[in-house]
Backbone as numpy.savetxt, mean C-alpha at the origin, in Angstrom:
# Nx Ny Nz CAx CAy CAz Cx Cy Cz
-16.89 18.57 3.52 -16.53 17.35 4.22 -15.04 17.37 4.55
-14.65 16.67 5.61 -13.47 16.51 6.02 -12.75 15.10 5.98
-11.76 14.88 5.72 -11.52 13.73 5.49 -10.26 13.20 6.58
-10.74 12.10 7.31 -9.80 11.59 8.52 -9.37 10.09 8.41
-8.16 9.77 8.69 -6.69 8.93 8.36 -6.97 8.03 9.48
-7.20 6.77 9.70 -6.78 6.09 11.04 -6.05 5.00 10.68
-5.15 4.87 11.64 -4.50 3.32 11.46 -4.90 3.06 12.68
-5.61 1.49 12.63 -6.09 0.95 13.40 -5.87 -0.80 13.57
-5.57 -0.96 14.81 -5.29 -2.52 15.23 -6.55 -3.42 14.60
-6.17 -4.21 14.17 -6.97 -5.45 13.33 -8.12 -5.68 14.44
-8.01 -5.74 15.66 -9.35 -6.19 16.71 -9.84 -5.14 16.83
-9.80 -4.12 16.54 -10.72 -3.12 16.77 -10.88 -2.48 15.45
-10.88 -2.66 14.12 -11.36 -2.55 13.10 -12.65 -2.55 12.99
-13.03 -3.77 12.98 -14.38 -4.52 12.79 -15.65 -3.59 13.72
-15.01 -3.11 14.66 -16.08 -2.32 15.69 -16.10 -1.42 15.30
-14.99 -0.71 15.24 -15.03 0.79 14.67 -15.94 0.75 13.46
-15.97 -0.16 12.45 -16.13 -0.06 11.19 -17.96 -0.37 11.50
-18.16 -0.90 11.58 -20.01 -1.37 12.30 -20.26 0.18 13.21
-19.66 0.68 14.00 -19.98 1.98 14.46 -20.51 3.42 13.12
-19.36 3.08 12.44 -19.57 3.89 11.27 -20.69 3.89 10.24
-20.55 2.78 10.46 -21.58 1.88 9.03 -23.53 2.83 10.16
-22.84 3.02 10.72 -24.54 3.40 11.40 -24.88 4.45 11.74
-23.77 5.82 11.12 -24.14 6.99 10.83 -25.03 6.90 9.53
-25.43 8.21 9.58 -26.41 8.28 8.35 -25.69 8.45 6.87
-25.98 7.90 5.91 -24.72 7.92 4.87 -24.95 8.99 3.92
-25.69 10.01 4.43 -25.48 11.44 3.59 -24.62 11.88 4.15
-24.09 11.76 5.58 -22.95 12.62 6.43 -21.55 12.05 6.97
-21.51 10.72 6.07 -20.47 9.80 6.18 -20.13 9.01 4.74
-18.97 9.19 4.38 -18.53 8.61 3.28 -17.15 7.12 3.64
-17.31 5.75 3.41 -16.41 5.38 4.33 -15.38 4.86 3.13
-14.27 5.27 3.09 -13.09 4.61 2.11 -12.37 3.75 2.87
-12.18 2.31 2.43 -11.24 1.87 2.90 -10.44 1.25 2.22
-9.16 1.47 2.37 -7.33 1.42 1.59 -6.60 0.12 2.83
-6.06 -0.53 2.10 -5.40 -1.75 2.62 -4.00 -1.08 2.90
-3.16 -1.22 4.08 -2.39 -1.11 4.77 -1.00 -0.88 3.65
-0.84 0.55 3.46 0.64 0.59 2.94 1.96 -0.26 3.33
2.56 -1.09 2.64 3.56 -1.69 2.90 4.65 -0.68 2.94
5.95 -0.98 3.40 7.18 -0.19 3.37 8.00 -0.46 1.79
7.98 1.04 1.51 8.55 1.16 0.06 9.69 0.27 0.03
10.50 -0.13 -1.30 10.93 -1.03 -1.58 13.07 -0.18 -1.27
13.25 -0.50 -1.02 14.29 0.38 -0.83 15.71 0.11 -2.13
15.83 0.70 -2.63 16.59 0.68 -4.08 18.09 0.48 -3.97
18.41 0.68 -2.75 20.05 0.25 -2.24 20.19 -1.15 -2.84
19.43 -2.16 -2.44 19.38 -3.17 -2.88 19.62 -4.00 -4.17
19.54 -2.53 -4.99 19.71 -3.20 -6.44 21.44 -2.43 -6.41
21.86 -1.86 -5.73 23.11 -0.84 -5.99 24.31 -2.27 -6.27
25.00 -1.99 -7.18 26.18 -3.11 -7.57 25.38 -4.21 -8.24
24.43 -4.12 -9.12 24.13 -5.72 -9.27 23.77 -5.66 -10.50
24.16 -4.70 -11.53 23.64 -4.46 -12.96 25.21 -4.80 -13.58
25.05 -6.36 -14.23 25.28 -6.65 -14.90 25.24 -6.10 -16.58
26.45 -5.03 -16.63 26.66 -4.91 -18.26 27.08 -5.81 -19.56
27.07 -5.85 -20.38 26.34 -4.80 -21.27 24.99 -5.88 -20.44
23.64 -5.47 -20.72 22.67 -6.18 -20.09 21.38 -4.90 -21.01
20.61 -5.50 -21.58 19.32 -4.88 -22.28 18.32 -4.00 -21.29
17.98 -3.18 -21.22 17.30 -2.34 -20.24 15.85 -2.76 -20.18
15.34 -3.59 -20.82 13.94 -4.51 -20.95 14.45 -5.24 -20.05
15.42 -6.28 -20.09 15.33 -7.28 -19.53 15.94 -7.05 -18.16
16.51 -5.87 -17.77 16.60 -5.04 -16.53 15.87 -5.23 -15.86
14.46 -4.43 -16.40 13.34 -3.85 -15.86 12.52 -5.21 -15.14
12.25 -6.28 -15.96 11.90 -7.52 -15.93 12.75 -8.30 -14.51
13.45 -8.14 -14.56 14.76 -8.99 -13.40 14.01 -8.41 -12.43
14.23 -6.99 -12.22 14.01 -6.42 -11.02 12.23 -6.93 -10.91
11.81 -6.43 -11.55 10.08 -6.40 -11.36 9.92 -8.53 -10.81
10.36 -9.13 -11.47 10.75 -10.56 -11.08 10.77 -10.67 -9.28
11.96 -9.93 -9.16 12.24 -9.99 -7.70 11.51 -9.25 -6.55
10.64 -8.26 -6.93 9.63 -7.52 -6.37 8.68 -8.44 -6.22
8.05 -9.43 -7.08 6.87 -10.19 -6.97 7.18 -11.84 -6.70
């Protein structure tokens, strides 16, 4: 088997995806993965570590501001 990547516009998802769904499913396997966001870019934290400062409660700050 071969395995193929599409990024596809939200209105034409739904068709594509019903097209697929109606191959035979011994010769089609369908995965579907929700839209990678853009990695978080780490510049952002550059200058902002407050010393002395606990490396738990580092980790926590940042993870805080991610979510």
């Amino acid at each position: 088997m071969k395995t193929l990547y599409l990024e596809i516009d939200n209105s034409l998802y739904k068709i594509i995806l019903s097209m697929l769904r109606g191959l035979p499913r011994n010769k089609i396997k369908i995965i579907e993965e929700k839209s990678q966001t853009q990695p978080a870019d780490i510049m952002q934290y550059a200058g902002q570590i407050e010393w002395p400062m606990d490396g738990v409660e580092y980790q926590r700050k940042i993870r805080d501001e991610e979510w």
